[in-house]
Short mmCIF file of C-alpha atoms and ligand atoms in Angstrom, two decimals:
data_model
loop_
_atom_site.label_atom_id
_atom_site.label_comp_id
_atom_site.label_asym_id
_atom_site.label_seq_id
_atom_site.Cartn_x
_atom_site.Cartn_y
_atom_site.Cartn_z
CA MET A 29 -15.04 -21.96 10.98
CA ASN A 30 -11.28 -21.82 10.98
CA PHE A 31 -8.70 -20.01 8.92
CA PRO A 32 -5.67 -22.03 7.78
CA LYS A 33 -3.50 -23.17 10.69
CA GLU A 34 -0.50 -21.05 9.75
CA PHE A 35 -2.55 -18.01 8.76
CA LEU A 36 -0.65 -14.80 9.38
CA TRP A 37 -2.87 -12.35 11.23
CA GLY A 38 -1.14 -9.06 10.74
CA SER A 39 -1.15 -5.32 10.65
CA ALA A 40 0.81 -2.83 8.59
CA SER A 41 2.52 0.55 8.52
CA ALA A 42 4.92 2.58 6.40
CA ALA A 43 8.10 4.36 7.43
CA TYR A 44 7.16 7.92 6.49
CA GLN A 45 3.76 7.62 8.09
CA ILE A 46 4.97 6.49 11.52
CA GLU A 47 8.66 7.00 12.16
CA GLY A 48 9.25 10.74 12.42
CA ALA A 49 12.91 11.51 13.25
CA HIS A 50 13.14 12.67 9.67
CA LEU A 51 16.69 13.91 9.91
CA GLU A 52 18.00 11.82 12.77
CA ASP A 53 20.94 9.41 12.84
CA GLY A 54 22.10 10.27 9.35
CA LYS A 55 18.84 9.85 7.45
CA GLY A 56 18.76 11.83 4.21
CA MET A 57 15.90 13.99 2.95
CA THR A 58 13.27 12.24 0.87
CA ASN A 59 10.88 13.33 -1.86
CA TRP A 60 8.11 13.39 0.77
CA ASP A 61 10.14 15.50 3.22
CA THR A 62 10.39 18.00 0.38
CA PHE A 63 6.87 17.71 -0.99
CA VAL A 64 5.02 18.26 2.29
CA ARG A 65 6.77 21.63 2.58
CA ILE A 66 5.09 22.93 -0.57
CA GLU A 67 2.09 25.00 0.48
CA GLY A 68 -1.29 23.44 -0.08
CA LYS A 69 -0.07 19.94 -0.83
CA THR A 70 -1.17 18.19 2.36
CA TYR A 71 -4.12 18.62 4.71
CA LYS A 72 -3.35 21.62 6.91
CA GLY A 73 0.29 21.35 5.88
CA THR A 74 0.90 18.18 7.90
CA THR A 75 4.29 16.50 7.67
CA GLY A 76 5.89 13.27 8.83
CA ASP A 77 8.71 15.12 10.63
CA ILE A 78 7.52 13.67 13.93
CA ALA A 79 4.74 11.41 12.64
CA VAL A 80 3.81 9.17 15.58
CA ASP A 81 7.40 8.98 16.81
CA HIS A 82 7.73 5.26 16.16
CA TYR A 83 11.47 5.79 15.66
CA HIS A 84 11.81 6.38 19.39
CA ARG A 85 8.87 4.27 20.56
CA TYR A 86 9.15 1.14 18.44
CA LYS A 87 9.71 -1.05 21.51
CA GLU A 88 6.45 0.09 23.06
CA ASP A 89 4.60 -0.34 19.75
CA ILE A 90 5.91 -3.83 19.09
CA ALA A 91 5.19 -4.85 22.70
CA LEU A 92 1.57 -3.81 22.08
CA MET A 93 1.55 -5.99 18.95
CA ALA A 94 2.88 -8.92 20.94
CA GLU A 95 0.29 -8.46 23.66
CA MET A 96 -2.37 -8.55 20.97
CA GLY A 97 -0.95 -11.79 19.58
CA LEU A 98 -0.09 -10.42 16.15
CA LYS A 99 1.52 -13.04 13.89
CA THR A 100 3.05 -10.70 11.33
CA TYR A 101 3.98 -7.03 11.23
CA ARG A 102 4.33 -5.42 7.84
CA PHE A 103 6.49 -2.28 7.84
CA SER A 104 8.58 -0.43 5.30
CA ILE A 105 12.21 0.55 5.30
CA SER A 106 13.11 4.12 4.48
CA TRP A 107 15.65 4.00 1.67
CA ALA A 108 17.14 7.31 2.87
CA ARG A 109 17.96 5.83 6.28
CA ILE A 110 20.00 3.09 4.62
CA TYR A 111 21.46 5.25 1.84
CA PRO A 112 21.00 8.92 2.78
CA THR A 113 21.73 9.97 -0.81
CA GLY A 114 20.21 6.92 -2.46
CA ASN A 115 23.48 5.17 -3.21
CA GLY A 116 27.13 5.31 -2.10
CA GLU A 117 27.89 4.63 1.52
CA VAL A 118 25.59 2.68 3.80
CA ASN A 119 24.38 4.48 6.93
CA LYS A 120 25.11 2.03 9.74
CA LYS A 121 22.62 3.69 12.09
CA GLY A 122 19.86 3.01 9.58
CA ILE A 123 20.74 -0.68 9.37
CA GLU A 124 20.87 -0.81 13.16
CA PHE A 125 17.39 0.72 13.53
CA TYR A 126 15.72 -1.83 11.25
CA LYS A 127 17.77 -4.67 12.71
CA ASN A 128 16.35 -3.70 16.11
CA ILE A 129 12.81 -3.70 14.74
CA ILE A 130 13.26 -7.10 13.11
CA ASP A 131 14.90 -8.61 16.18
CA THR A 132 12.23 -7.20 18.49
CA CYS A 133 9.52 -8.71 16.29
CA LEU A 134 11.27 -12.07 16.20
CA SER A 135 11.75 -12.08 19.96
CA TYR A 136 7.94 -12.11 20.20
CA ASN A 137 7.50 -14.60 17.36
CA ILE A 138 6.09 -11.90 15.12
CA GLU A 139 7.00 -12.56 11.49
CA PRO A 140 8.51 -9.39 10.00
CA MET A 141 7.11 -8.57 6.56
CA VAL A 142 9.24 -5.91 4.93
CA THR A 143 8.22 -3.44 2.24
CA ILE A 144 11.32 -2.25 0.42
CA PHE A 145 9.70 0.86 -1.04
CA HIS A 146 6.63 2.56 0.39
CA TRP A 147 6.94 5.85 -1.51
CA ASP A 148 9.70 7.75 0.32
CA LEU A 149 12.54 8.17 -2.15
CA PRO A 150 15.91 9.77 -1.33
CA GLN A 151 15.67 13.38 -2.52
CA ALA A 152 19.24 13.15 -3.82
CA LEU A 153 18.07 10.76 -6.54
CA VAL A 154 15.35 13.20 -7.55
CA ASP A 155 17.92 16.00 -7.75
CA GLU A 156 20.40 13.84 -9.64
CA TYR A 157 18.18 12.22 -12.27
CA ASN A 158 14.48 12.84 -11.46
CA GLY A 159 14.06 9.61 -9.53
CA TRP A 160 11.76 7.11 -11.21
CA GLU A 161 11.87 9.03 -14.51
CA SER A 162 15.35 7.71 -15.25
CA ARG A 163 16.43 4.14 -15.87
CA LYS A 164 19.31 4.87 -13.52
CA ILE A 165 16.93 4.20 -10.65
CA ILE A 166 16.76 0.52 -11.54
CA ASP A 167 20.37 -0.15 -10.52
CA ASP A 168 20.15 2.06 -7.45
CA PHE A 169 17.00 0.30 -6.31
CA VAL A 170 18.51 -3.14 -6.80
CA ASN A 171 21.66 -2.07 -4.97
CA TYR A 172 19.53 -0.81 -2.04
CA ALA A 173 17.51 -4.05 -2.01
CA LYS A 174 20.72 -6.07 -2.10
CA THR A 175 21.92 -4.29 1.03
CA LEU A 176 18.66 -5.23 2.75
CA PHE A 177 18.95 -8.85 1.64
CA ILE A 178 22.56 -9.04 2.85
CA ASN A 179 21.68 -7.59 6.24
CA PHE A 180 18.23 -9.02 6.85
CA GLY A 181 17.74 -11.82 4.31
CA ASP A 182 18.30 -14.57 6.85
CA LYS A 183 15.69 -13.22 9.24
CA VAL A 184 12.99 -11.82 6.97
CA LYS A 185 10.91 -14.36 5.06
CA TYR A 186 8.37 -11.99 3.50
CA TRP A 187 9.48 -9.20 1.16
CA ILE A 188 7.32 -6.72 -0.69
CA THR A 189 9.30 -4.93 -3.38
CA LEU A 190 6.99 -1.99 -4.13
CA ASN A 191 3.91 -0.69 -2.36
CA GLU A 192 1.11 0.35 -4.69
CA GLN A 193 3.15 1.18 -7.75
CA ASN A 194 -0.16 2.07 -9.44
CA ILE A 195 -0.98 4.71 -6.83
CA PHE A 196 2.34 6.47 -6.34
CA THR A 197 2.82 6.78 -10.09
CA SER A 198 -0.77 7.92 -10.82
CA LEU A 199 -0.78 10.51 -8.08
CA GLY A 200 2.79 11.53 -8.87
CA TRP A 201 2.59 11.94 -12.66
CA LEU A 202 -1.07 12.20 -13.61
CA THR A 203 -2.77 14.23 -10.92
CA ALA A 204 0.09 16.03 -9.13
CA GLN A 205 -1.17 14.99 -5.68
CA HIS A 206 2.00 13.11 -4.70
CA PRO A 207 5.64 13.91 -5.46
CA PRO A 208 6.95 14.86 -7.95
CA GLY A 209 3.62 16.67 -8.35
CA LYS A 210 3.41 16.41 -12.12
CA PHE A 211 0.21 16.83 -14.07
CA ASP A 212 -0.98 14.88 -17.10
CA GLU A 213 2.42 13.40 -17.97
CA GLN A 214 0.85 10.35 -19.64
CA LYS A 215 3.88 9.15 -21.58
CA MET A 216 6.13 9.69 -18.57
CA PHE A 217 3.61 7.94 -16.31
CA TYR A 218 3.91 4.73 -18.34
CA GLN A 219 7.68 5.11 -18.64
CA VAL A 220 8.06 5.59 -14.89
CA ASN A 221 5.97 2.48 -14.37
CA HIS A 222 8.16 0.52 -16.73
CA HIS A 223 11.22 1.53 -14.69
CA ALA A 224 9.44 0.50 -11.51
CA PHE A 225 8.53 -2.87 -13.04
CA MET A 226 12.16 -3.38 -14.05
CA ALA A 227 13.37 -2.48 -10.54
CA HIS A 228 10.87 -4.91 -9.06
CA ALA A 229 11.79 -7.68 -11.52
CA LYS A 230 15.54 -7.33 -11.10
CA THR A 231 15.10 -7.31 -7.32
CA VAL A 232 13.08 -10.53 -7.41
CA LEU A 233 15.72 -12.18 -9.60
CA LEU A 234 18.53 -10.96 -7.36
CA TYR A 235 16.78 -12.35 -4.27
CA ARG A 236 16.65 -15.78 -5.87
CA GLN A 237 20.20 -15.52 -7.26
CA MET A 238 21.39 -14.87 -3.72
CA GLY A 239 19.88 -18.20 -2.81
CA PHE A 240 16.94 -17.03 -0.73
CA THR A 241 13.86 -19.23 -0.69
CA GLY A 242 11.57 -16.86 1.21
CA ASN A 243 8.47 -15.12 -0.12
CA ILE A 244 8.69 -12.13 -2.41
CA GLY A 245 6.14 -10.14 -4.40
CA ALA A 246 4.68 -6.66 -4.93
CA SER A 247 1.66 -5.06 -3.26
CA PHE A 248 -0.95 -3.77 -5.62
CA ALA A 249 -3.77 -1.34 -4.76
CA TYR A 250 -6.57 -3.40 -6.21
CA THR A 251 -9.88 -1.64 -6.81
CA PRO A 252 -12.07 -4.25 -8.48
CA SER A 253 -14.78 -2.98 -10.80
CA TYR A 254 -18.43 -3.74 -11.50
CA SER A 255 -20.20 -2.74 -14.69
CA LEU A 256 -22.91 -0.15 -14.00
CA ASP A 257 -25.43 -2.37 -15.77
CA CYS A 258 -25.77 -4.84 -18.64
CA LYS A 259 -25.66 -2.18 -21.33
CA PRO A 260 -22.88 -3.53 -23.60
CA ILE A 261 -21.05 -0.20 -23.79
CA ASN A 262 -20.79 -0.15 -19.97
CA ALA A 263 -19.65 -3.77 -19.85
CA MET A 264 -16.91 -2.85 -22.34
CA SER A 265 -15.93 0.13 -20.20
CA LYS A 266 -15.40 -2.28 -17.30
CA LEU A 267 -13.20 -4.46 -19.49
CA ASN A 268 -11.15 -1.43 -20.53
CA TYR A 269 -10.91 -0.23 -16.94
CA ASP A 270 -9.65 -3.63 -15.79
CA ASP A 271 -6.99 -3.74 -18.50
CA LEU A 272 -5.80 -0.18 -17.92
CA LYS A 273 -6.16 0.10 -14.16
CA ASN A 274 -5.70 -3.39 -12.75
CA PHE A 275 -4.24 -5.94 -15.15
CA TRP A 276 -1.69 -3.40 -16.42
CA TRP A 277 0.14 -4.00 -13.14
CA MET A 278 -0.89 -7.44 -12.00
CA ASP A 279 -0.24 -9.07 -15.40
CA VAL A 280 3.33 -7.78 -15.35
CA TYR A 281 3.96 -9.06 -11.82
CA ALA A 282 2.36 -12.43 -12.52
CA TYR A 283 3.01 -13.06 -16.24
CA GLY A 284 5.80 -10.61 -17.07
CA ARG A 285 3.84 -8.97 -19.88
CA TYR A 286 1.46 -6.06 -20.40
CA PRO A 287 -2.19 -6.67 -21.37
CA LYS A 288 -2.42 -6.59 -25.18
CA ALA A 289 -5.51 -4.43 -25.73
CA ALA A 290 -4.30 -1.81 -23.28
CA MET A 291 -0.87 -1.76 -24.93
CA THR A 292 -2.46 -1.37 -28.37
CA TYR A 293 -4.57 1.53 -27.10
CA LEU A 294 -1.56 3.24 -25.51
CA LYS A 295 0.59 2.78 -28.61
CA LYS A 296 -2.10 4.53 -30.68
CA LYS A 297 -2.15 7.35 -28.16
CA GLY A 298 1.65 7.57 -28.13
CA PHE A 299 1.84 6.80 -24.41
CA ALA A 300 3.28 3.27 -24.47
CA PRO A 301 6.54 2.83 -22.53
CA ASP A 302 9.89 2.39 -24.32
CA PHE A 303 11.62 -0.94 -23.73
CA GLU A 304 15.33 -1.67 -23.88
CA ASP A 305 16.69 -4.94 -25.23
CA GLY A 306 16.30 -7.67 -22.65
CA ASP A 307 13.53 -5.96 -20.63
CA ALA A 308 10.77 -8.27 -21.82
CA GLU A 309 12.79 -11.35 -20.92
CA ILE A 310 13.68 -10.04 -17.45
CA LEU A 311 10.02 -9.29 -16.70
CA LYS A 312 9.09 -12.81 -17.81
CA GLN A 313 11.79 -14.47 -15.75
CA ALA A 314 10.94 -12.50 -12.60
CA ALA A 315 7.25 -13.38 -12.89
CA LYS A 316 8.20 -17.03 -12.46
CA HIS A 317 9.83 -16.26 -9.13
CA ILE A 318 7.26 -14.25 -7.22
CA SER A 319 5.61 -16.09 -4.34
CA PHE A 320 2.37 -14.15 -3.95
CA MET A 321 0.25 -11.29 -5.16
CA GLY A 322 0.09 -8.58 -2.51
CA VAL A 323 -3.27 -6.84 -2.37
CA ASN A 324 -4.15 -3.59 -0.68
CA TYR A 325 -7.92 -3.50 -0.70
CA TYR A 326 -10.06 -0.61 0.42
CA GLN A 327 -12.94 -0.31 -2.02
CA SER A 328 -14.55 -1.40 -5.27
CA CYS A 329 -15.74 0.85 -8.08
CA VAL A 330 -18.38 1.05 -10.79
CA CYS A 331 -17.63 1.45 -14.50
CA GLU A 332 -19.75 3.31 -16.97
CA TYR A 333 -18.93 4.45 -20.48
CA ASN A 334 -17.46 7.96 -20.47
CA PRO A 335 -18.06 10.02 -23.63
CA GLU A 336 -15.18 11.79 -25.44
CA ASP A 337 -16.16 15.08 -23.78
CA GLY A 338 -16.86 13.41 -20.40
CA VAL A 339 -15.06 13.63 -17.07
CA THR A 340 -11.26 13.55 -16.80
CA PRO A 341 -8.93 11.96 -14.22
CA TYR A 342 -8.58 15.38 -12.62
CA GLY A 343 -11.48 15.58 -10.20
CA VAL A 344 -11.66 16.67 -6.58
CA MET A 345 -10.33 14.22 -4.01
CA ASN A 346 -11.94 14.35 -0.59
CA THR A 347 -9.06 15.00 1.82
CA THR A 348 -11.10 16.69 4.53
CA GLY A 349 -13.50 13.96 5.62
CA LYS A 350 -16.45 16.04 4.43
CA LYS A 351 -18.70 13.36 2.98
CA GLY A 352 -19.72 13.91 -0.63
CA SER A 353 -16.98 16.39 -1.48
CA SER A 354 -15.22 14.23 -4.09
CA THR A 355 -16.14 14.27 -7.76
CA ILE A 356 -16.44 11.56 -10.42
CA THR A 357 -13.33 10.86 -12.50
CA GLY A 358 -12.55 8.76 -15.55
CA ILE A 359 -10.79 8.62 -18.90
CA GLN A 360 -12.54 10.35 -21.77
CA GLY A 361 -13.86 7.93 -24.37
CA VAL A 362 -13.13 4.95 -22.12
CA TYR A 363 -14.73 4.78 -18.64
CA LYS A 364 -15.81 6.77 -15.62
CA ASN A 365 -16.41 5.67 -12.04
CA PRO A 366 -19.78 6.84 -10.69
CA PRO A 367 -20.78 6.02 -7.09
CA ASN A 368 -22.31 2.63 -6.31
CA PRO A 369 -25.91 3.19 -5.13
CA TYR A 370 -25.86 -0.14 -3.29
CA LEU A 371 -22.91 0.68 -1.05
CA MET A 372 -22.33 2.99 1.86
CA THR A 373 -19.25 5.19 1.92
CA THR A 374 -16.73 6.38 4.48
CA ASP A 375 -16.43 10.03 5.44
CA TRP A 376 -13.72 10.26 2.77
CA ASP A 377 -16.13 8.91 0.11
CA TRP A 378 -14.55 5.47 -0.20
CA SER A 379 -17.16 2.79 -0.87
CA ILE A 380 -17.50 0.08 1.77
CA ASP A 381 -17.69 -3.30 0.07
CA PRO A 382 -16.54 -6.42 1.95
CA SER A 383 -17.49 -8.72 -0.93
CA GLY A 384 -15.07 -6.76 -3.12
CA LEU A 385 -12.25 -8.31 -1.12
CA ALA A 386 -13.48 -11.79 -2.01
CA TYR A 387 -13.87 -10.63 -5.61
CA CYS A 388 -10.16 -9.62 -5.69
CA CYS A 389 -9.11 -13.00 -4.33
CA ARG A 390 -11.28 -14.91 -6.77
CA GLU A 391 -10.03 -12.90 -9.76
CA ILE A 392 -6.39 -13.37 -8.77
CA THR A 393 -6.90 -17.07 -8.19
CA SER A 394 -8.58 -17.61 -11.55
CA ARG A 395 -6.30 -15.38 -13.58
CA TYR A 396 -2.91 -16.01 -11.95
CA ASP A 397 -3.34 -18.98 -9.63
CA LEU A 398 -1.07 -17.32 -7.09
CA PRO A 399 -1.17 -17.28 -3.29
CA ILE A 400 -2.41 -13.95 -1.93
CA VAL A 401 -1.17 -11.68 0.81
CA ILE A 402 -3.71 -9.07 1.85
CA SER A 403 -1.14 -6.46 2.72
CA GLU A 404 -3.63 -3.70 3.62
CA ASN A 405 -7.31 -3.37 4.46
CA GLY A 406 -8.88 -0.94 6.87
CA LEU A 407 -11.19 1.93 7.65
CA GLY A 408 -10.10 5.56 7.90
CA ALA A 409 -12.43 7.30 10.33
CA PHE A 410 -12.74 10.09 12.89
CA ASP A 411 -12.18 8.49 16.30
CA LYS A 412 -12.96 10.05 19.64
CA LYS A 413 -11.00 9.44 22.80
CA GLU A 414 -13.35 9.57 25.81
CA GLU A 415 -12.46 11.12 29.15
CA ASP A 416 -11.57 7.71 30.55
CA ASN A 417 -9.21 7.20 27.56
CA SER A 418 -11.41 4.56 25.93
CA ILE A 419 -12.07 4.70 22.20
CA HIS A 420 -15.27 3.06 21.01
CA ASP A 421 -14.63 2.34 17.33
CA GLU A 422 -17.49 -0.08 16.76
CA TYR A 423 -17.69 1.02 13.07
CA ARG A 424 -14.11 -0.21 12.52
CA ILE A 425 -14.89 -3.53 14.17
CA VAL A 426 -17.91 -4.01 11.91
CA TYR A 427 -15.89 -3.02 8.84
CA LEU A 428 -13.02 -5.41 9.56
CA ASN A 429 -15.27 -8.22 10.73
CA GLU A 430 -17.27 -8.14 7.50
CA HIS A 431 -14.16 -8.00 5.34
CA LEU A 432 -12.64 -10.95 7.16
CA LYS A 433 -15.81 -12.97 6.72
CA ALA A 434 -15.65 -12.24 2.99
CA LEU A 435 -12.01 -13.31 2.99
CA TYR A 436 -12.93 -16.54 4.71
CA LYS A 437 -15.51 -17.18 2.01
CA ALA A 438 -12.85 -16.68 -0.66
CA ILE A 439 -10.62 -19.20 1.11
CA GLU A 440 -13.50 -21.66 1.28
CA GLU A 441 -14.03 -21.14 -2.44
CA GLY A 442 -10.49 -22.21 -3.22
CA CYS A 443 -8.25 -19.15 -2.86
CA THR A 444 -4.92 -19.52 -1.07
CA VAL A 445 -4.51 -16.61 1.29
CA LEU A 446 -1.31 -16.50 3.34
CA ALA A 447 -1.79 -13.36 5.38
CA TYR A 448 -4.11 -10.51 6.20
CA CYS A 449 -2.74 -7.19 7.40
CA THR A 450 -5.01 -4.47 8.63
CA TRP A 451 -4.13 -0.90 7.87
CA SER A 452 -2.88 0.09 10.34
CA PHE A 453 -1.59 -0.97 13.74
CA THR A 454 -1.25 2.46 15.33
CA ASP A 455 -2.84 5.64 14.05
CA LEU A 456 -0.49 7.33 11.64
CA LEU A 457 -0.10 10.08 9.09
CA SER A 458 -2.49 9.72 6.19
CA TRP A 459 -0.41 11.15 3.31
CA LEU A 460 -2.87 13.81 2.14
CA ASN A 461 -5.43 13.71 4.94
CA GLY A 462 -3.40 14.60 8.00
CA TYR A 463 -3.74 12.83 11.34
CA GLN A 464 -7.52 13.09 11.67
CA LYS A 465 -8.15 10.16 9.32
CA ARG A 466 -7.37 7.37 11.75
CA TYR A 467 -6.90 3.71 10.88
CA GLY A 468 -5.23 2.12 13.90
CA PHE A 469 -6.06 -0.27 16.71
CA ILE A 470 -4.00 2.06 18.84
CA TYR A 471 -5.08 5.67 19.19
CA ILE A 472 -2.26 8.16 19.24
CA ASP A 473 -2.68 11.45 20.96
CA ARG A 474 -1.66 13.96 18.33
CA ASP A 475 -3.22 16.21 15.71
CA GLU A 476 -2.32 18.34 12.70
CA THR A 477 -0.70 20.98 14.90
CA ASP A 478 2.02 18.59 16.09
CA LYS A 479 0.50 18.94 19.57
CA GLY A 480 -0.35 16.03 21.80
CA SER A 481 1.43 13.70 24.17
CA LEU A 482 1.96 10.98 21.52
CA ASN A 483 0.73 8.56 24.17
CA ARG A 484 -0.76 5.30 22.97
CA TYR A 485 -4.29 4.12 23.88
CA LYS A 486 -5.98 0.84 22.95
CA LYS A 487 -9.22 1.19 21.01
CA ASP A 488 -12.07 -1.31 21.33
CA SER A 489 -10.95 -2.77 17.99
CA TYR A 490 -7.64 -3.75 19.62
CA TYR A 491 -9.42 -6.17 21.94
CA TRP A 492 -11.65 -7.37 19.12
CA TYR A 493 -8.68 -8.28 16.86
CA LYS A 494 -6.89 -9.92 19.80
CA LYS A 495 -9.83 -12.29 20.12
CA VAL A 496 -10.00 -12.91 16.37
CA ILE A 497 -6.35 -13.96 16.45
CA GLU A 498 -6.75 -16.07 19.61
CA THR A 499 -9.62 -18.02 18.04
CA ASN A 500 -7.97 -18.15 14.59
CA GLY A 501 -10.98 -16.36 13.14
CA ASN A 502 -13.74 -18.26 14.91
CA SER A 503 -14.95 -15.23 16.83
CA LEU A 504 -15.76 -13.46 13.55
CA PHE A 505 -18.83 -15.62 13.25
CA GLU A 506 -20.15 -15.01 16.76
CA ASP A 507 -23.04 -12.54 17.02
C1 LIG B 609 -2.66 2.88 0.80
C2 LIG B 609 -1.26 3.16 1.22
O1 LIG B 609 -2.87 3.56 -0.39
O2 LIG B 609 -3.71 3.31 1.58
C3 LIG B 609 -1.11 3.64 2.64
O3 LIG B 609 -0.42 2.07 0.99
C4 LIG B 609 -2.24 4.62 2.94
O4 LIG B 609 0.15 4.20 2.80
C5 LIG B 609 -3.53 3.83 2.88
O5 LIG B 609 -2.12 5.32 4.12
C6 LIG B 609 -4.76 4.64 3.22
O6 LIG B 609 -4.85 5.75 2.41
P1 LIG B 609 -5.13 7.17 3.00
O7 LIG B 609 -5.07 8.09 1.84
O8 LIG B 609 -6.48 7.12 3.61
O9 LIG B 609 -4.07 7.41 4.00
#
């Protein structure tokens, strides 16, 4: 029972969720620095001002990764550290910080996997042209990426252009839960996505034009769907869901074109994005140059037909950890996502479905025949630090173990999987859920009140993953 020899056992993070030091060493304000200050937007008003202080403690954190035997560390670069106002002059201190992170990783033989954009956008670009709403962002993004390639291209062999474009745009423009906090801007939502696709595509092409042969792709938040039952109307709702919620993104990354039925539907509704001359060709060209499909997998969903007067996308999201407090959402006349009676859920109402991870891999392999990077997978849970500083997170071990077994099955069935990154290495800020929703192997002593020593403590899952890596996955199958 062995994973491929070169398999990259990894773990992931994102700049805003771990770094803190939000205005240090020349970093500019970001959309998130602004958004978290609006009352009621985040759980108990939490911010990433300090986060888990990785900016000052990165050496300690990466040493813990090395001790664990981690093969790859996925992290994101904060655009506003490199370009405090989004463009213009480069902030040398920002380059230096990420150079240190990359060099520290390499000194331990940890492969750095860099996300270019994990949601924190320089506020100056929002003030100047509303960020992703303007095509101007395409050139600024590519210019920022070029700076990263110039500075780090020789050392970094794995690049992720955008993290979960589907999530930051949905929560930003449809449900107002992320910046810019807009509600029901359907036409703008698809336009913003088109700009993001163009930024991604031009970045991929630039990377190749610069002569780099490393790996590049985007990370997609993939929630695979199951039809509620064999009632044809529910099976069709699954098909529509897949086109609108999954293939809308993955088809563009992998084929350079939007799914036809979804595009037809959106044109009728008046929500389809506007193209400029040359866009279609650029998307097509870039699709030929991606190296993998990045997948962030947390849960699967169920699809059922949703009548014209049924539920809307604007339900209640559980951000408190009070089980059962979220409500069903969907698109009227198309689909809705009721709970799956066969699956258990987390305290935040996310279904727990290891086989869904294999399902994602199988679908990607059949539809796109691309290698896969699992760029995130993990369990958000309440953890308790005992008096002796131990943290017994058996539930996380079971969760990850089962997901990895499912991943192994997918590999056995013919999928090429290059890497698997857990979310997350240390505990960190969960965007809307504060610090109480913990994901890490390393417990960090802090809470929503910004109190705590910020000391690091290894959870039981830390030792478990260490063994998984040591045995290249063999220990997953021990009882
Ligand atoms: C993904 C994001 O959506 O899921 C991460 O890429 C995020 O940044 C993770 O933290 C878990 O989500 P949440 O809402 O539980 O923090």
